[in-house]
Coordinates of C-alpha atoms and ligand atoms in Angstrom, one line a residue:
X174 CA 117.4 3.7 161.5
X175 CA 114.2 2.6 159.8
X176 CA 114.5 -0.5 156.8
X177 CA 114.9 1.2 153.5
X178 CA 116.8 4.1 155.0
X179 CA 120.0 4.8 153.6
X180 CA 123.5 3.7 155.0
X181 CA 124.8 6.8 157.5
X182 CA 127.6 7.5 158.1
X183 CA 129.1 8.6 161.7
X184 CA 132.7 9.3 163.0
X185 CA 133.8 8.2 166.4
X186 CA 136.8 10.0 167.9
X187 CA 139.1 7.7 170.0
X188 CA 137.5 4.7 169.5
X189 CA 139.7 2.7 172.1
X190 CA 138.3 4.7 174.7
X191 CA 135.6 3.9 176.9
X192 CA 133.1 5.8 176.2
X193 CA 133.5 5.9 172.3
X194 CA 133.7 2.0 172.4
X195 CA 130.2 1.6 173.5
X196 CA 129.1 4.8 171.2
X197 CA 130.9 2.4 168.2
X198 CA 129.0 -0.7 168.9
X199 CA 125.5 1.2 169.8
X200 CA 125.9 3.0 166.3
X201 CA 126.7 -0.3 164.2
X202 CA 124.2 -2.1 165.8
X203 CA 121.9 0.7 164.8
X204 CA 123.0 0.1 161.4
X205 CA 125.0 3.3 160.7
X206 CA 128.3 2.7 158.6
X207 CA 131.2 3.7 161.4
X208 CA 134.5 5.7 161.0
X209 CA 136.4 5.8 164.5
X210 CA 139.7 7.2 165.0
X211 CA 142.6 6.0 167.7
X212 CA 146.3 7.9 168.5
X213 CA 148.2 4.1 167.4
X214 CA 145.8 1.8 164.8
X215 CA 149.0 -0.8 165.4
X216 CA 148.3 -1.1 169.5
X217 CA 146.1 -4.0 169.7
X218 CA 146.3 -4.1 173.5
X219 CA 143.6 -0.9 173.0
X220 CA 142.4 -1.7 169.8
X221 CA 141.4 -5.5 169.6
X222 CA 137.6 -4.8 170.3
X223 CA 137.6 -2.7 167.0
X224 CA 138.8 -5.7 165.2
X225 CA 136.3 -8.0 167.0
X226 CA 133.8 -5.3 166.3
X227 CA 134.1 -5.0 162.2
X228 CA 132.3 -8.1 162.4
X229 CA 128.9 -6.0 163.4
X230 CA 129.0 -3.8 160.4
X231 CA 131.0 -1.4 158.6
X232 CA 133.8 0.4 160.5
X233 CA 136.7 1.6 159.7
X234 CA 139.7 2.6 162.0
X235 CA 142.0 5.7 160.9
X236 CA 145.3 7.1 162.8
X237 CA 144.7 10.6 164.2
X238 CA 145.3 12.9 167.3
X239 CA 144.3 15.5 168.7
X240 CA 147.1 17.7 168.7
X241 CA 148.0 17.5 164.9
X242 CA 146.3 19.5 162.5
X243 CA 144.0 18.3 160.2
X244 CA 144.5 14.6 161.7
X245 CA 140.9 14.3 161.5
X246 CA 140.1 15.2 157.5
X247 CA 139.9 11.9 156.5
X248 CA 137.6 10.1 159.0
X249 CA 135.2 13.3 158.8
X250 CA 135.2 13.2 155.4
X251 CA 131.5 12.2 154.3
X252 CA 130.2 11.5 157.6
X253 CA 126.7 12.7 158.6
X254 CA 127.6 13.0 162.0
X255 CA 130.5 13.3 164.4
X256 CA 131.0 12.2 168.0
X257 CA 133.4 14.1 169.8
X258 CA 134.7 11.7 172.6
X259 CA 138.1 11.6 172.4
X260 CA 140.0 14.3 174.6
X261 CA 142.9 14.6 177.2
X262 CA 141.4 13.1 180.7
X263 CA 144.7 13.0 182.4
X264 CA 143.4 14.6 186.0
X265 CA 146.5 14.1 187.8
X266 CA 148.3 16.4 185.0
X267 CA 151.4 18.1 187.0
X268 CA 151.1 21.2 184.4
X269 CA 147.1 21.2 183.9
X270 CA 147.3 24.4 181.7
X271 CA 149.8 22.1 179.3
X272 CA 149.0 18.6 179.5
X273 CA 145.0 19.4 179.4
X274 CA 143.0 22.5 179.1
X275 CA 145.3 24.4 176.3
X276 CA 145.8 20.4 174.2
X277 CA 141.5 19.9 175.3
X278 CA 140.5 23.4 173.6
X279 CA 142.8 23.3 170.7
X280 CA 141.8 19.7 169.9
X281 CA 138.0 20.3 169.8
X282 CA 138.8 23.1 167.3
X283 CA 141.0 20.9 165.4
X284 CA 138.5 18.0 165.1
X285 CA 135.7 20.9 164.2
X286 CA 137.8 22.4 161.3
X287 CA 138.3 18.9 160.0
X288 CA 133.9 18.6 160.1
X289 CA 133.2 22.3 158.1
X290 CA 135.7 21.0 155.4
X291 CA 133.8 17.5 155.2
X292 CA 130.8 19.8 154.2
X293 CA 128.6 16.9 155.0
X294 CA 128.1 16.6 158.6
X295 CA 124.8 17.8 159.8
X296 CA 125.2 17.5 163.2
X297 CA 128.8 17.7 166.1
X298 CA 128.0 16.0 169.3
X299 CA 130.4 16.7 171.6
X300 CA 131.0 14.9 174.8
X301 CA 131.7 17.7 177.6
X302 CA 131.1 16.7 181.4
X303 CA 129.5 17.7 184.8
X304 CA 132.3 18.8 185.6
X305 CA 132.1 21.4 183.4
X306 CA 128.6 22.4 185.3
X307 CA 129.3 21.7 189.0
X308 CA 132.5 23.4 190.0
X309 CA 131.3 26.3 191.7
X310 CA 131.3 27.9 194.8
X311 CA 128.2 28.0 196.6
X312 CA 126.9 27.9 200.2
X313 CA 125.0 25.7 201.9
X314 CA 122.5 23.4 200.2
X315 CA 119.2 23.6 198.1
X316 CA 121.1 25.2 195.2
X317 CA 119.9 24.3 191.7
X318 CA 122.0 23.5 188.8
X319 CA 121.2 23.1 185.7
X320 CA 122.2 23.7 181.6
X321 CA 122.6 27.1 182.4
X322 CA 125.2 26.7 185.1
X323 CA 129.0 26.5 184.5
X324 CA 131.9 25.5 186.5
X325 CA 133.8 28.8 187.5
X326 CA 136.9 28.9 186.3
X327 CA 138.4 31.5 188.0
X328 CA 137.3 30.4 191.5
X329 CA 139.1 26.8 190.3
X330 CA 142.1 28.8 189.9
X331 CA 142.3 30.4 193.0
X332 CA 141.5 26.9 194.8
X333 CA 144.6 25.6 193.2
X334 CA 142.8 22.1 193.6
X335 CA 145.1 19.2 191.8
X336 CA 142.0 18.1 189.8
X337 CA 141.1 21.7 188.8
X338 CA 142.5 21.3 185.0
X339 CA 139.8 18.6 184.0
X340 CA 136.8 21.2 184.9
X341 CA 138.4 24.3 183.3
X342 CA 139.1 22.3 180.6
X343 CA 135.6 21.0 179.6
X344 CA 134.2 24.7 180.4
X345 CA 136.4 26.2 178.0
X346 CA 136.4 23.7 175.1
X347 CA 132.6 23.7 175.1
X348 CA 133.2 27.7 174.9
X349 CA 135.5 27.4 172.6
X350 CA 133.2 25.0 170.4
X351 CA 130.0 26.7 170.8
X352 CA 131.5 30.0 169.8
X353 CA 133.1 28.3 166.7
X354 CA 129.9 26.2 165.8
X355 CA 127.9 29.5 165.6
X356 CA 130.7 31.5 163.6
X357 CA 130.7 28.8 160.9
X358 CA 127.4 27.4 160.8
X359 CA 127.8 23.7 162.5
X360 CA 125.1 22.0 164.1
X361 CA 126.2 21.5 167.7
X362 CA 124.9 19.7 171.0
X363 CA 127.0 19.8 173.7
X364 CA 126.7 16.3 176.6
X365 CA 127.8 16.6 180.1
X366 CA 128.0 13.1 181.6
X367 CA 127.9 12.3 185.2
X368 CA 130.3 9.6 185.9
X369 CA 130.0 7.0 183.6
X370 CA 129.5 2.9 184.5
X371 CA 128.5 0.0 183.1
X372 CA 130.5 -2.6 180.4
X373 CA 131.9 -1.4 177.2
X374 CA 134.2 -3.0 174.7
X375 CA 137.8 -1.2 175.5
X376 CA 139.7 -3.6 176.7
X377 CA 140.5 -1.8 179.4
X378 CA 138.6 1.4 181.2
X379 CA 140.9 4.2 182.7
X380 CA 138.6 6.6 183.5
X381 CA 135.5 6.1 185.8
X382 CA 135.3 2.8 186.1
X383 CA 138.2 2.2 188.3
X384 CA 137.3 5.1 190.3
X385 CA 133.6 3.4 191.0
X386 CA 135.7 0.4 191.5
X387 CA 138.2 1.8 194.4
X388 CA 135.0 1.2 196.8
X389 CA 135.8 -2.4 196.4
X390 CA 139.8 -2.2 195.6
X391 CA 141.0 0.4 197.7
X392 CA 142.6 2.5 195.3
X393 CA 143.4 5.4 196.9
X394 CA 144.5 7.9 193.8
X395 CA 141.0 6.6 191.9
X396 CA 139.2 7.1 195.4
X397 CA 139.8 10.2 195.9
X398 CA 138.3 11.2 192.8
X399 CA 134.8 9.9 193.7
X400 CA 135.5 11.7 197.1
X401 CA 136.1 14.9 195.4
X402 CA 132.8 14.4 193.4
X403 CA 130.8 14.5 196.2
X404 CA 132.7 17.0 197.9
X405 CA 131.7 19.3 195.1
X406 CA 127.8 17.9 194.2
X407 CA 127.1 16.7 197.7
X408 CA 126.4 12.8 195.8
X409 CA 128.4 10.8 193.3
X410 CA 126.0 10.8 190.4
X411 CA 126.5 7.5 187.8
X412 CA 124.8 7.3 184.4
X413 CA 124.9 3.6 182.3
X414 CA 127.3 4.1 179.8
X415 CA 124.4 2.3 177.3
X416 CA 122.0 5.3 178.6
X417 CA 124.6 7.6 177.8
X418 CA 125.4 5.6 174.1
X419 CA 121.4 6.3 173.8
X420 CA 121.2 9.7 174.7
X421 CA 124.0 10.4 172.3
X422 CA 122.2 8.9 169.4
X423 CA 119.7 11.1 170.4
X424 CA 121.0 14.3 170.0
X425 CA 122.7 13.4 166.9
X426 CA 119.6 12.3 165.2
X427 CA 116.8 14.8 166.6
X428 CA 115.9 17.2 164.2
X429 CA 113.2 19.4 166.4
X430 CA 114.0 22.5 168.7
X431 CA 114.8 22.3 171.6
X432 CA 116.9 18.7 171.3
X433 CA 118.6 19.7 168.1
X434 CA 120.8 22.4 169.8
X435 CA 122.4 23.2 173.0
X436 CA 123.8 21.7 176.4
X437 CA 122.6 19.0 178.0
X438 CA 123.6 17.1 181.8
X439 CA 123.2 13.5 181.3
X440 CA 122.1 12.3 185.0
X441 CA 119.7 9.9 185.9
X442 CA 116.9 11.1 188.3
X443 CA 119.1 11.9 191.2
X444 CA 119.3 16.0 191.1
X445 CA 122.6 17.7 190.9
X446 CA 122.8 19.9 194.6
X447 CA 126.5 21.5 194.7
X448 CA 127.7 23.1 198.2
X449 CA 131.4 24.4 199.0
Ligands
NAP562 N1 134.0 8.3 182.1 C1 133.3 9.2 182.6 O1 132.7 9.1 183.7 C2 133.0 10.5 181.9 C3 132.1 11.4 182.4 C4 131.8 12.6 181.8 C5 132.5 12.9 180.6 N2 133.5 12.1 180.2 C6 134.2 12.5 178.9 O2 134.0 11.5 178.0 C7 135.1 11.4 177.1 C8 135.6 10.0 177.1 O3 136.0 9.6 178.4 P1 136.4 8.1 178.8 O4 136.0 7.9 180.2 O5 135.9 7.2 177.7 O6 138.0 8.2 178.7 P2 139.1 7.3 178.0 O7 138.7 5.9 178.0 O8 140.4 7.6 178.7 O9 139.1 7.8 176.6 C9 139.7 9.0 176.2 C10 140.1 8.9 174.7 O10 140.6 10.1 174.3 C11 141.8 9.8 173.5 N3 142.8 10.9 173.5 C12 143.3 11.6 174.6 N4 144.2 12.5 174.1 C13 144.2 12.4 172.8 C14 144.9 13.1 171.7 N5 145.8 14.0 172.0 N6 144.6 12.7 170.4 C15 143.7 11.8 170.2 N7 143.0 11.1 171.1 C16 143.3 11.4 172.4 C17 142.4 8.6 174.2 O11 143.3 8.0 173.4 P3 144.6 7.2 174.0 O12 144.1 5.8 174.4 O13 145.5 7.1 172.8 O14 145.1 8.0 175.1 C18 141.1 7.8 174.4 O15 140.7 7.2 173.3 C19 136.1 12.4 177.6 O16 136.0 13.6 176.9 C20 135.7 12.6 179.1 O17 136.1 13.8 179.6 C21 133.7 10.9 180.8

């Protein structure tokens, strides 16, 4: 933000993740007034860094969740932009349909109704994933994927795969949004993150980090999640969770075509190949 530029205003959702916790620190050290949601404000075990943060700039830290209706109206209200982050990642889910890609799609919408009646924010970001690019079945190597590709859901299906949830899940809430966006006028880019590294402010990382680190710890159940990233892309691409902070900023702020709208893979410059 430029000196003499007004205050903005951005809302976070789930704040006490990983992912968002970096994206809330990047943004007030930008100078942007903050508004970050978490399920339980009261659980300082995953909410001290917001505490610790407040001392960086404005930020305030409001209850909602996903699965309740209109949760969100009140950290939406007047912000300029939202950050879609927060979102079931649960990819051992016994009932994946239940506990993820049904709770995942109806979630986004939820947190989207709550930005068209805010009537102020001029741009969504939404944080999708590879995932929701790479899962599809080809043969042999050399194939190209790009913005245009999508994991294919019904091939996931019929793999019956344990982790095939968290891939149909990002491919049909970044359906589900994009179709929304356009019906009622929202500003939308869409991020798909390779797997995320680097240090953020949670107090603890669930996600990708302990998968990364089960190469050191030997944590099988987060191992085999890198192992079935490459088994899919042929590599296990990582992005810095500050590059990926940036590139969100990014896409909320560009005004021009083509960066103002769309679907973007956020990779380093190690290609995405994927093989059966
Ligand atoms: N980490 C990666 O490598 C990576 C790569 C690509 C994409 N992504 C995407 O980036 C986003 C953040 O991932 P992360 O790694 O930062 O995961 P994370 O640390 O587990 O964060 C997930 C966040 O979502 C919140 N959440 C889950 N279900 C919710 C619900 N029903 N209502 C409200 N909040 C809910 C969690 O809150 P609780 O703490 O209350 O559960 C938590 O704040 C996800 O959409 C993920 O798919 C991550």
């Amino acid at each position: 933000m430029s000196p003499g530029d007004t205050k903005r205003t951005a809302c976070v959702t789930g704040g006490n993740g990983y992912i968002a916790s970096a994206l809330v620190k990047m943004l007030l050290e930008k100078g942007y007034a903050v508004k970050t949601t978490v399920r339980n404000p009261d659980d300082m075990e995953k909410n001290s860094h917001l505490e610790d943060q407040q001392a960086l700039g404005s930020l305030e830290v409001f209850r909602a969740d996903l699965d309740e209706e209109g949760s969100f109206d009140e950290a939406i209200a007047g912000c300029d932009y939202a950050f879609l982050v927060a979102a079931p990642v649960n990819i051992h889910a016994k009932n994946p349909e239940k506990e993820l890609i049904e709770p995942a799609v109806r979630g986004t919408l939820n947190v989207l109704r709550s930005c068209v009646k805010a009537g102020t924010v001029k741009r969504v970001v939404l944080t999708s994933s590879v995932a929701a690019v790479t899962s599809r079945p080809l043969q042999g190597d050399g194939h190209v994927l790009d913005e245009d590709s999508w994991s294919d859901v019904e091939h996931l299906a019929a793999t019956n795969s344990p982790y095939r949830g968290y891939p149909v899940s990002k491919v049909l809430l970044e359906k589900a949004a994009t179709r929304f966006a356009e019906e009622h006028g929202i500003s939308l880019v869409t991020l798909c993150p390779v797997v995320t590294v680097g240090a953020a402010p949670a107090p603890s990382a669930r996600t990708s980090v302990p998968n990364c680190l089960s190469l050191l710890s030997g944590d099988e159940a987060a191992f085999a999640v890198l192992d079935g990233i490459e088994r899919a892309t042929g590599c296990v691409p990582l992005v810095h969770v500050e590059d990926l902070c940036r590139a969100e900023l990014f896409a909320a702020e560009e005004d021009a075509p083509p960066a103002a709208a769309g679907r973007y893979i956020c990779c380093p410059a190690s290609g995405l190949r994927s093989r059966e």
